[in-house]
PDB file of C-alpha atoms and ligand atoms in Angstrom:
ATOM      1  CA  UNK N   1     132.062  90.820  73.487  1.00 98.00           C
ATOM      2  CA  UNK N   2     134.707  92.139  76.245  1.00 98.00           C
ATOM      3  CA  UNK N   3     134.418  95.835  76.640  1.00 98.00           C
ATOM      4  CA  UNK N   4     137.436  97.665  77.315  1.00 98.00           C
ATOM      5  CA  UNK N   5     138.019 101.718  78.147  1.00 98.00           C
ATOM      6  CA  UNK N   6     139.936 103.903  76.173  1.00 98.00           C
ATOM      7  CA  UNK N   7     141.294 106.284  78.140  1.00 98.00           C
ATOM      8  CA  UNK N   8     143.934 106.923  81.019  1.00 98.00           C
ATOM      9  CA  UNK N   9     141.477 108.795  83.622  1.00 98.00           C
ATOM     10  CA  UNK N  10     141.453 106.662  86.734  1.00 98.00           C
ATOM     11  CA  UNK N  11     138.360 108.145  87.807  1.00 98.00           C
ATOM     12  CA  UNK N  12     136.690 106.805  84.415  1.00 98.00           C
ATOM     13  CA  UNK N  13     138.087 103.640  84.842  1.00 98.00           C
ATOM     14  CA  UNK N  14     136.731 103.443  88.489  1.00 98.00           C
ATOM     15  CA  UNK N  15     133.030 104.318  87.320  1.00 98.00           C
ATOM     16  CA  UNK N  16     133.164 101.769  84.908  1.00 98.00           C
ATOM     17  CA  UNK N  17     134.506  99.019  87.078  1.00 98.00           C
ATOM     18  CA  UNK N  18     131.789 100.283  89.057  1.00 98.00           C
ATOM     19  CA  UNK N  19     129.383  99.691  87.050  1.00 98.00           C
ATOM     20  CA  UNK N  20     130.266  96.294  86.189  1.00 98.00           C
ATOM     21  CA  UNK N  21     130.863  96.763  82.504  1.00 98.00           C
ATOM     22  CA  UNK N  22     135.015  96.613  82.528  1.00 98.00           C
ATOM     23  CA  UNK N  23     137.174  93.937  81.341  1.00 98.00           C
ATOM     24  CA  UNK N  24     140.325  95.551  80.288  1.00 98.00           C
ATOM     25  CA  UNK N  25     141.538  99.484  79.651  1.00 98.00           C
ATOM     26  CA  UNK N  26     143.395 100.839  76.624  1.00 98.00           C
ATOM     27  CA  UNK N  27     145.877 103.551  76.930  1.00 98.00           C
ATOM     28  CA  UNK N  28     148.043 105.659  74.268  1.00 97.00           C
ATOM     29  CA  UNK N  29     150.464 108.444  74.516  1.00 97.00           C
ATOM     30  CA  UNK N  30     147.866 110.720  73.253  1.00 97.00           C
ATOM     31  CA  UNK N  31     145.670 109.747  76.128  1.00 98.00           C
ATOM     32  CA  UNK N  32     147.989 109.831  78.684  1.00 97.00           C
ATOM     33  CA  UNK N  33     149.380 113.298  77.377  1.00 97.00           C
ATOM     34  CA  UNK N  34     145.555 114.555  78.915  1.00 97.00           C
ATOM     35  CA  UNK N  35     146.185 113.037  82.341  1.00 97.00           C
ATOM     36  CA  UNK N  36     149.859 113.688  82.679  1.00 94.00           C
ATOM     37  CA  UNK N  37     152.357 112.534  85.478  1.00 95.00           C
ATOM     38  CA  UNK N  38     154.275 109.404  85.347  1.00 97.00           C
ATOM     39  CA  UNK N  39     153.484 106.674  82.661  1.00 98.00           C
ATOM     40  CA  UNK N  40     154.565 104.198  85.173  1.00 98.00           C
ATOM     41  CA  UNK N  41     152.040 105.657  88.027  1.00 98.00           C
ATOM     42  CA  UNK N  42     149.151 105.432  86.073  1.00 98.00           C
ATOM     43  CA  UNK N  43     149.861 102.099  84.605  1.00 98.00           C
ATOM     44  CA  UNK N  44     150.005 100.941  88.244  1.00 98.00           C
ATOM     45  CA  UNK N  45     147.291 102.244  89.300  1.00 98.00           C
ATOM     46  CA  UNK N  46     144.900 101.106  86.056  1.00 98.00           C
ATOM     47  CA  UNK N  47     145.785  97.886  87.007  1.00 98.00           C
ATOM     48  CA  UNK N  48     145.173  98.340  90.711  1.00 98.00           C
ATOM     49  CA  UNK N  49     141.566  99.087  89.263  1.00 98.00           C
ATOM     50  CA  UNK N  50     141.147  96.070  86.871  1.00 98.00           C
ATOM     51  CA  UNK N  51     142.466  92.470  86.624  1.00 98.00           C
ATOM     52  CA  UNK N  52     141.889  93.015  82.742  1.00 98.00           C
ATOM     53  CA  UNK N  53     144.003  93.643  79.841  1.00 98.00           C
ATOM     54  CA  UNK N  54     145.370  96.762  80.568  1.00 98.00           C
ATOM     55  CA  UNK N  55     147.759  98.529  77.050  1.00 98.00           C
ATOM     56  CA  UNK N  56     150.819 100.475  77.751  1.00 98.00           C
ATOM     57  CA  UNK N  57     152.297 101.642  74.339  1.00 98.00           C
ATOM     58  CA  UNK N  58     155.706 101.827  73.325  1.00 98.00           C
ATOM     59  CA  UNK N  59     156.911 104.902  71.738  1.00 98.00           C
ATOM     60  CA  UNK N  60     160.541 104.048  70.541  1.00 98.00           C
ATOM     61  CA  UNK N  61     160.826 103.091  66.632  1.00 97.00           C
ATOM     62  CA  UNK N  62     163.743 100.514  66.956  1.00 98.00           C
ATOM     63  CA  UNK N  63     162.974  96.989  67.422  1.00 98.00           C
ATOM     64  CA  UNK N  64     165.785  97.293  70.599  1.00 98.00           C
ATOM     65  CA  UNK N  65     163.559 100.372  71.887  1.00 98.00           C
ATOM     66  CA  UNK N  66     160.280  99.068  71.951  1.00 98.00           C
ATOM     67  CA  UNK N  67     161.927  95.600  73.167  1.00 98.00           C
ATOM     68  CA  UNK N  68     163.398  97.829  76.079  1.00 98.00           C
ATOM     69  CA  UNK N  69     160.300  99.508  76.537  1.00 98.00           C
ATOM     70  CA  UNK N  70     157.576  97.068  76.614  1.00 98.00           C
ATOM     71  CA  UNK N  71     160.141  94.494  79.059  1.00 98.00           C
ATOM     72  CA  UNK N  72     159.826  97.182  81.407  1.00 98.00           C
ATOM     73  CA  UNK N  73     155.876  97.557  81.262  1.00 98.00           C
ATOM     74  CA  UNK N  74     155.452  93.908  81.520  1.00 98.00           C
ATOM     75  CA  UNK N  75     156.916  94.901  84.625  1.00 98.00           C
ATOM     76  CA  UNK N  76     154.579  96.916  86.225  1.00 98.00           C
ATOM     77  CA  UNK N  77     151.841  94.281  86.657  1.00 98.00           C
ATOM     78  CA  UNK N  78     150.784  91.096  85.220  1.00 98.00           C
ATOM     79  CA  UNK N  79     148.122  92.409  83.509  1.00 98.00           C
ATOM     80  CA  UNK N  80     149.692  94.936  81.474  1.00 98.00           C
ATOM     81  CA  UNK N  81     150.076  93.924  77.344  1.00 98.00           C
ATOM     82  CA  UNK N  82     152.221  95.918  75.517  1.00 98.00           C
ATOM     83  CA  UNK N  83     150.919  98.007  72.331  1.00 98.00           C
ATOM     84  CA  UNK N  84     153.342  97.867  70.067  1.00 98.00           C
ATOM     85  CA  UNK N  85     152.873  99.920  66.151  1.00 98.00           C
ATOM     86  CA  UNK N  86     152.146  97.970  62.910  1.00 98.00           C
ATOM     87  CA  UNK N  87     155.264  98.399  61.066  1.00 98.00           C
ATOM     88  CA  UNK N  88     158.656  96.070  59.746  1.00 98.00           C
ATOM     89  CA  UNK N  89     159.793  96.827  63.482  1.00 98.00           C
ATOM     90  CA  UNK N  90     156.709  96.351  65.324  1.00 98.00           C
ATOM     91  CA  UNK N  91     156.348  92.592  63.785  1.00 98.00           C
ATOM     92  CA  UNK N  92     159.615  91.990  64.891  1.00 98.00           C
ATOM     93  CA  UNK N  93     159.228  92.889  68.277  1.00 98.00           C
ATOM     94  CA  UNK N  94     156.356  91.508  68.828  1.00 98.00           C
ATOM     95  CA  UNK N  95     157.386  88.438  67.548  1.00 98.00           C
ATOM     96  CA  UNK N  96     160.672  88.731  70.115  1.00 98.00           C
ATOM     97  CA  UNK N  97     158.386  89.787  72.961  1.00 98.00           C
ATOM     98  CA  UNK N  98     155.911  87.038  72.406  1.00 98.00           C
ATOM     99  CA  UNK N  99     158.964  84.710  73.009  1.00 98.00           C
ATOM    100  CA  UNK N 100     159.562  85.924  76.204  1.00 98.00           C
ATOM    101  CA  UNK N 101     155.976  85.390  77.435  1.00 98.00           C
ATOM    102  CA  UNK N 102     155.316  89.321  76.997  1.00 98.00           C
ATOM    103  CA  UNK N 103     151.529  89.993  75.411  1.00 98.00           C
ATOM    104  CA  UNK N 104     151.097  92.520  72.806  1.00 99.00           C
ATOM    105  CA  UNK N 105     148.596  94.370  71.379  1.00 99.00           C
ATOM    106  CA  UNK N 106     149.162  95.351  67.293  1.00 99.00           C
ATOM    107  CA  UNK N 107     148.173  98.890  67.039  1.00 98.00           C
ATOM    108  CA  UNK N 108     147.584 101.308  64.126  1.00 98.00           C
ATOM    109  CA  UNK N 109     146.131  98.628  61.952  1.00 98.00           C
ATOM    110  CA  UNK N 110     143.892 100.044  58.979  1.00 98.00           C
ATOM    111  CA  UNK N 111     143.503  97.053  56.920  1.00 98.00           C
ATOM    112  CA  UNK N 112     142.864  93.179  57.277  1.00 98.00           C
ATOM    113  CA  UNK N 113     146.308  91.693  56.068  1.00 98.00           C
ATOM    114  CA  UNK N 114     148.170  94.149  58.311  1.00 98.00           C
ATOM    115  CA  UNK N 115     146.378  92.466  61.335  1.00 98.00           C
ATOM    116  CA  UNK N 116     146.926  88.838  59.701  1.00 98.00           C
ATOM    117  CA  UNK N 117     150.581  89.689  59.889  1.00 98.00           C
ATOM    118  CA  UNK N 118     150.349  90.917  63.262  1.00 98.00           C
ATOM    119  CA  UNK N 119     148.449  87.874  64.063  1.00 98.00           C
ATOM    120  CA  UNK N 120     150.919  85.363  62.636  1.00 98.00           C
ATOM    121  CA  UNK N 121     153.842  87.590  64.256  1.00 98.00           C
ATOM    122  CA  UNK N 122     152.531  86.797  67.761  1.00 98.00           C
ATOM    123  CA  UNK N 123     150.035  89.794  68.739  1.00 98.00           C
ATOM    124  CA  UNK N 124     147.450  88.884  71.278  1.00 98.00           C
ATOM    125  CA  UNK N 125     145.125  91.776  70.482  1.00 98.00           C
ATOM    126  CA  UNK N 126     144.607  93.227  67.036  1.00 99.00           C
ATOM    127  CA  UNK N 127     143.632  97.094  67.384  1.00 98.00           C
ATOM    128  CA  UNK N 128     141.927  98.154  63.585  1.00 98.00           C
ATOM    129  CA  UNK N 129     141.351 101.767  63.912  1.00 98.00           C
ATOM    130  CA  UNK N 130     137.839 102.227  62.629  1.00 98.00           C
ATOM    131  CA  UNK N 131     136.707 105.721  63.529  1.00 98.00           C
ATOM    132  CA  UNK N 132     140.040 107.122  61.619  1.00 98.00           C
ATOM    133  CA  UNK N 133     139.123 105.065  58.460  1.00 98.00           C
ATOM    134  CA  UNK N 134     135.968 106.674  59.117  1.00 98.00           C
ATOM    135  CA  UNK N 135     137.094 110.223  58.989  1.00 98.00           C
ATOM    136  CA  UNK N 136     138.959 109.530  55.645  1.00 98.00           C
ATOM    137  CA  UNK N 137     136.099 108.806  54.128  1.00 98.00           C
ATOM    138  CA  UNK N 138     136.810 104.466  54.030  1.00 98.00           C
ATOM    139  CA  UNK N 139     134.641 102.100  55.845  1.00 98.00           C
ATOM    140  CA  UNK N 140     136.040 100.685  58.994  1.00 98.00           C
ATOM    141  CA  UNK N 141     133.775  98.508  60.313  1.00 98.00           C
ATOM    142  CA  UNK N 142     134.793  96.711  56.867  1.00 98.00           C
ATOM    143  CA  UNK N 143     138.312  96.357  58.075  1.00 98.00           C
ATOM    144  CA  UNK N 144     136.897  94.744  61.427  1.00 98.00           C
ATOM    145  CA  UNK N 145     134.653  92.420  59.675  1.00 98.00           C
ATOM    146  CA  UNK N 146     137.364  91.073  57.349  1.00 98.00           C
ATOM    147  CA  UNK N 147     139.884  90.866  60.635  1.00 98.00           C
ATOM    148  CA  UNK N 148     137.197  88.805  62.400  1.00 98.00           C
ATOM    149  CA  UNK N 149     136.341  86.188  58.933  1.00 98.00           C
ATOM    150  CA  UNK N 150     140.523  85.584  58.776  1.00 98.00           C
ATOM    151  CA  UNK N 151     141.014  85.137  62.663  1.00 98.00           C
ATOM    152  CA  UNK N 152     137.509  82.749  62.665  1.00 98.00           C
ATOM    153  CA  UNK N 153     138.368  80.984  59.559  1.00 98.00           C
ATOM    154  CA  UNK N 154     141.941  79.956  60.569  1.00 98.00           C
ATOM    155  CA  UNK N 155     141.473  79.415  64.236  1.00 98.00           C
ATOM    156  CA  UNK N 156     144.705  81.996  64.826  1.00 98.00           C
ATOM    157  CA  UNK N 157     145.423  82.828  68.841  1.00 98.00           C
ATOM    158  CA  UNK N 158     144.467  86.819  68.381  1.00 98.00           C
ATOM    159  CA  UNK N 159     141.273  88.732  69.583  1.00 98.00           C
ATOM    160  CA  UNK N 160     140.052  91.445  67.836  1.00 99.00           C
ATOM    161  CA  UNK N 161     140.058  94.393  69.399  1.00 99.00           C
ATOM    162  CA  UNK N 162     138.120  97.297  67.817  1.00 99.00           C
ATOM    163  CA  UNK N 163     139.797 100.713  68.490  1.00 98.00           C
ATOM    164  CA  UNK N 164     139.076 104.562  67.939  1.00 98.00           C
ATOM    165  CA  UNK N 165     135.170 104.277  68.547  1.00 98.00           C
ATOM    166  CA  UNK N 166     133.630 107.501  67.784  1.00 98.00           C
ATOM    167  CA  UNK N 167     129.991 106.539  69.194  1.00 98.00           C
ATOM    168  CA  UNK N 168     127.805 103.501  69.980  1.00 98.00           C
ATOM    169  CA  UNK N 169     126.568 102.276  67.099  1.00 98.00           C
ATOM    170  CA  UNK N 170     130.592 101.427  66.101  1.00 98.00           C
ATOM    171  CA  UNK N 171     129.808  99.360  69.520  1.00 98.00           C
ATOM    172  CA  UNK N 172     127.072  97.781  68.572  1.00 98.00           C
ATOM    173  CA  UNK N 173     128.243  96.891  64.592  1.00 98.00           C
ATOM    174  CA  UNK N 174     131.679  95.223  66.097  1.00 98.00           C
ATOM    175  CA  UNK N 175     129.967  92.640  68.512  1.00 98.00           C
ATOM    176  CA  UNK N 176     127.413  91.906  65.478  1.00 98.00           C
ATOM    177  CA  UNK N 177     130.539  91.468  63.335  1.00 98.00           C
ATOM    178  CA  UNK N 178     131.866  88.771  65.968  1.00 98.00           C
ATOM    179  CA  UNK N 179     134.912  91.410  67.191  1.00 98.00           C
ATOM    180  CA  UNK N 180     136.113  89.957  70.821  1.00 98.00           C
ATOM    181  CA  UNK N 181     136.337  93.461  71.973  1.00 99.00           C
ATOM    182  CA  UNK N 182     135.545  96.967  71.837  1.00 98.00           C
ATOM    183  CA  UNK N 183     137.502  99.558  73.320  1.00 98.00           C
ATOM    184  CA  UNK N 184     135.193 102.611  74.091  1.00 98.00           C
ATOM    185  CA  UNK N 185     135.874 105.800  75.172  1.00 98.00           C
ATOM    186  CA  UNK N 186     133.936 107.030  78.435  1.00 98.00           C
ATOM    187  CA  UNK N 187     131.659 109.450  76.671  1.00 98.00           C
ATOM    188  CA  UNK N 188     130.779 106.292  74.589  1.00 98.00           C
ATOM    189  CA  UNK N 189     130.191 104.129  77.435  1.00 98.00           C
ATOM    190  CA  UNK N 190     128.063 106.506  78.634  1.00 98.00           C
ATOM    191  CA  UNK N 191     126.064 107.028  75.298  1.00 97.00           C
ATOM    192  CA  UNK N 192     125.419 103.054  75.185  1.00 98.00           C
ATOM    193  CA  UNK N 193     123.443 103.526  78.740  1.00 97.00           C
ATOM    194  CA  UNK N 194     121.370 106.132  77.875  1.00 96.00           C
ATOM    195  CA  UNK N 195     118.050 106.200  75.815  1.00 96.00           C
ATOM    196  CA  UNK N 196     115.729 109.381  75.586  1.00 95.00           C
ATOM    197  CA  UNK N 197     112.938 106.522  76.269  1.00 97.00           C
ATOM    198  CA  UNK N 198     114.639 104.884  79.554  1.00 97.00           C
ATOM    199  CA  UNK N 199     115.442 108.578  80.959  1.00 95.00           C
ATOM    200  CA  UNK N 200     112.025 109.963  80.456  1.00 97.00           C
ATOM    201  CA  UNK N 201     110.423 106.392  81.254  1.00 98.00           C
ATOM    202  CA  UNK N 202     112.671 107.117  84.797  1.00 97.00           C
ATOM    203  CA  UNK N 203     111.150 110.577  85.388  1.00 97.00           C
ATOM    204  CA  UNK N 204     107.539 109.813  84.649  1.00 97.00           C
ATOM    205  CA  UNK N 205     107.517 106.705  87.285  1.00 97.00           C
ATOM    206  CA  UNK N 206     109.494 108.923  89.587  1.00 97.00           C
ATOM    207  CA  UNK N 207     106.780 111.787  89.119  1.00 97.00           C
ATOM    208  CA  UNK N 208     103.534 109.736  89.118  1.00 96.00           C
ATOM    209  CA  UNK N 209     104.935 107.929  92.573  1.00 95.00           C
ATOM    210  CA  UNK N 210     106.104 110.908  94.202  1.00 95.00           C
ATOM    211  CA  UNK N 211     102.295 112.484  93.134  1.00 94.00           C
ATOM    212  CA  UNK N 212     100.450 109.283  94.567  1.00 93.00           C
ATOM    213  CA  UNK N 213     102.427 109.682  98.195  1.00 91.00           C
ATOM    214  CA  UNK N 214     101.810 113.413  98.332  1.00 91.00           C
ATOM    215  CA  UNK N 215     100.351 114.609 101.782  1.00 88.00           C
ATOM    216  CA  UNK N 216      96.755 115.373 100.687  1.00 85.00           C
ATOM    217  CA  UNK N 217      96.486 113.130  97.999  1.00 80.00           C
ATOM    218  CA  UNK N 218      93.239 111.990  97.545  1.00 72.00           C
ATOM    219  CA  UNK N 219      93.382 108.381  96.267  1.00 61.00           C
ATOM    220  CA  UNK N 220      90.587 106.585  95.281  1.00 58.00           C
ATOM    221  CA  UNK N 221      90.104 103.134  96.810  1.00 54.00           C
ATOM    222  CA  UNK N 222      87.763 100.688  95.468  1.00 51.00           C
ATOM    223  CA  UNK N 223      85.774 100.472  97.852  1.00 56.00           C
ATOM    224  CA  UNK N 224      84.769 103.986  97.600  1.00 51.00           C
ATOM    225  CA  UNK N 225      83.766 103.317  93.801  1.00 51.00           C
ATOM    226  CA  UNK N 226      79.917 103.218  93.272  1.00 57.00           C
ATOM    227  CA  UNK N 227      78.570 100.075  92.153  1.00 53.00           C
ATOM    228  CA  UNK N 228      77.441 100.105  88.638  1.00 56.00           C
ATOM    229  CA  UNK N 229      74.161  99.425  88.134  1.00 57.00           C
ATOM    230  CA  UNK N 230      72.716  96.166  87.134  1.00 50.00           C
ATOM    231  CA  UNK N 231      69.519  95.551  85.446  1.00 54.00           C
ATOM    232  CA  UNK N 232      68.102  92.464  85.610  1.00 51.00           C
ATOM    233  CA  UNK N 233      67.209  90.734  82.612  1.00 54.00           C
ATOM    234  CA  UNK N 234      63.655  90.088  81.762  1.00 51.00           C
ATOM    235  CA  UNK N 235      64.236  86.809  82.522  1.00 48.00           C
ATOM    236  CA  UNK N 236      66.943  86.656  85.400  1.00 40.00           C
ATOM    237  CA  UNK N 237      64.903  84.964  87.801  1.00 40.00           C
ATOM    238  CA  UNK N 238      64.930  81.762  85.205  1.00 40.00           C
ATOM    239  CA  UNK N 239      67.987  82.329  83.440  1.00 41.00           C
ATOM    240  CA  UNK N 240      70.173  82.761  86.693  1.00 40.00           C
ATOM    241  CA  UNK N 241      72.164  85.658  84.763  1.00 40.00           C
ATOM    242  CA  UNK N 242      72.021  89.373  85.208  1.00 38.00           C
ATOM    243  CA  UNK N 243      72.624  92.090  82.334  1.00 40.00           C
ATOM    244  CA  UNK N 244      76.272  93.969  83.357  1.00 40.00           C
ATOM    245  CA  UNK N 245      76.736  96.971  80.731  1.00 38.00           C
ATOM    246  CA  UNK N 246      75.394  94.783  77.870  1.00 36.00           C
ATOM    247  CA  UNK N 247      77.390  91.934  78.638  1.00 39.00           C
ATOM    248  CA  UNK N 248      75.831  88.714  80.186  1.00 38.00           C
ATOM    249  CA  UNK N 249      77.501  88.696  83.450  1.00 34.00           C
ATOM    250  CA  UNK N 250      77.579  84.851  85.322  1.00 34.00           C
ATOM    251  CA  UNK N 251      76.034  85.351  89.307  1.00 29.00           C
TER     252      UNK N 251
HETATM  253  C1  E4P J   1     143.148 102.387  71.389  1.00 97.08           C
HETATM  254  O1  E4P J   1     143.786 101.380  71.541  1.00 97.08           O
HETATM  255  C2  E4P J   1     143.501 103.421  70.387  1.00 97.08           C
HETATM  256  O2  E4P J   1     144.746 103.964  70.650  1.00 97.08           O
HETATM  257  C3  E4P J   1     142.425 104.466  70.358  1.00 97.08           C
HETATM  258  O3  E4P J   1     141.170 103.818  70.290  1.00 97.08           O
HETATM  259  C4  E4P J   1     142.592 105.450  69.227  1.00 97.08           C
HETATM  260  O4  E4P J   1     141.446 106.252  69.173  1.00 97.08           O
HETATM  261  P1  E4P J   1     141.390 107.625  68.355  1.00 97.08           P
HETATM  262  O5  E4P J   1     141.413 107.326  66.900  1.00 97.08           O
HETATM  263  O6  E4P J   1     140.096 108.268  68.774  1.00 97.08           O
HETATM  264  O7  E4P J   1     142.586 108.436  68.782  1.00 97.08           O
END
């Protein structure tokens, strides 16, 4: 399963590249709104950062709007797809901006025949929403797992690409459903690396090395080690073998 980041901070995006973990970044207008500036410049720069998938999303409600918009992020950089809503207009421009050669990416989608549509329509990536399904009390990993059986079943041309994570298990439950991606915000990412076990298990080898190389240490080499005692048997000489701790030891 691709991993993706959800979020428009470039210095997230460069840790993760960093890491090695980063195939692709998700942005909204709710994300940028944190980071500010120009739309464009960030755009750019995200994909200065990754080859990947990167989503710019339209905010215009017409089907001429979002056509105008998402010509001129397809502009930006070949990597950019264009998020466009799941509604009447959305299908429509998707379906118009998939004839140009444009990618989308169907957004908003909270059940499984809203992302067939989007599917059939044209969209590359099919965003289900599964933290907000979540919060209202639905299931949404059941959304994703529906998505995945239709896309599988009928060979169609999308990915599934499982948006609003809230924490790592969502991670986990999408690549076990079969989803092609998850997009994760960075405090997930970082969740998904750490274990109470591993950062403890880090410390302790850290400690008992540092305590072995002290100056002063006093380590105990085997030579030093007394040899244990061995009583021969009654009957060594003939028997060739020697009584080790209660155990016949070979000579
Ligand atoms: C990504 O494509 C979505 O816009 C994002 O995951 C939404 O997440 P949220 O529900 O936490 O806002």
């Amino acid at each position: 399963m691709k991993i993706f980041l959800d979020t428009a901070e470039l210095d997230e995006i460069r840790v993760a590249a960093r890491w090695g973990v980063l195939d692709g970044v998700t942005t909204n207008p709710s994300l940028f709104a944190k980071v500010g500036g120009s739309y464009d410049g960030v755009l750019r720069e995200i994909c200065g950062i990754t080859a990947g998938p990167v989503s710019a999303e339209v905010v215009a409600e017409s089907v001429d709007g979002m056509l105008h918009e998402g010509r001129h992020f397809a502009r930006l950089a070949p990597n950019i797809v264009v998020k466009v809503p799941m509604s009447e207009e959305g299908l429509e421009a998707i379906a118009r901006l998939k004839a140009e050669g444009i990618r989308t990416n169907c957004t908003l989608i909270f059940s499984a025949n809203q992302g067939l549509l989007a599917s059939k329509a044209g969209a590359s990536l099919l965003s289900p929403f599964i933290g907000r399904l979540d919060d209202v009390n639905a299931n949404g990993m059941d959304v994703v797992r529906e998505l995945v059986g239709i896309v599988k079943a009928h060979g169609l041309a999308s990915e599934v690409l499982v948006a609003s994570i809230r924490n790592p298990r969502h991670v986990a439950e999408a690549a076990l459903a079969g989803a092609h991606i998850a997009t994760v915000p960075h405090k997930v990412l970082r969740q998904m690396i750490h274990h109470p076990l591993t950062d403890t298990g880090i410390l302790q080898f850290r400690k008992d090395w540092d305590t072995v190389r002290a100056p002063g240490h006093h380590r105990v080499s085997a030579r030093a080690v007394q040899p244990e005692r061995v009583t021969p048997k009654p009957n060594a000489a003939m028997s060739g073998q020697t009584r080790h701790e209660g155990r016949d030891v070979a000579r």
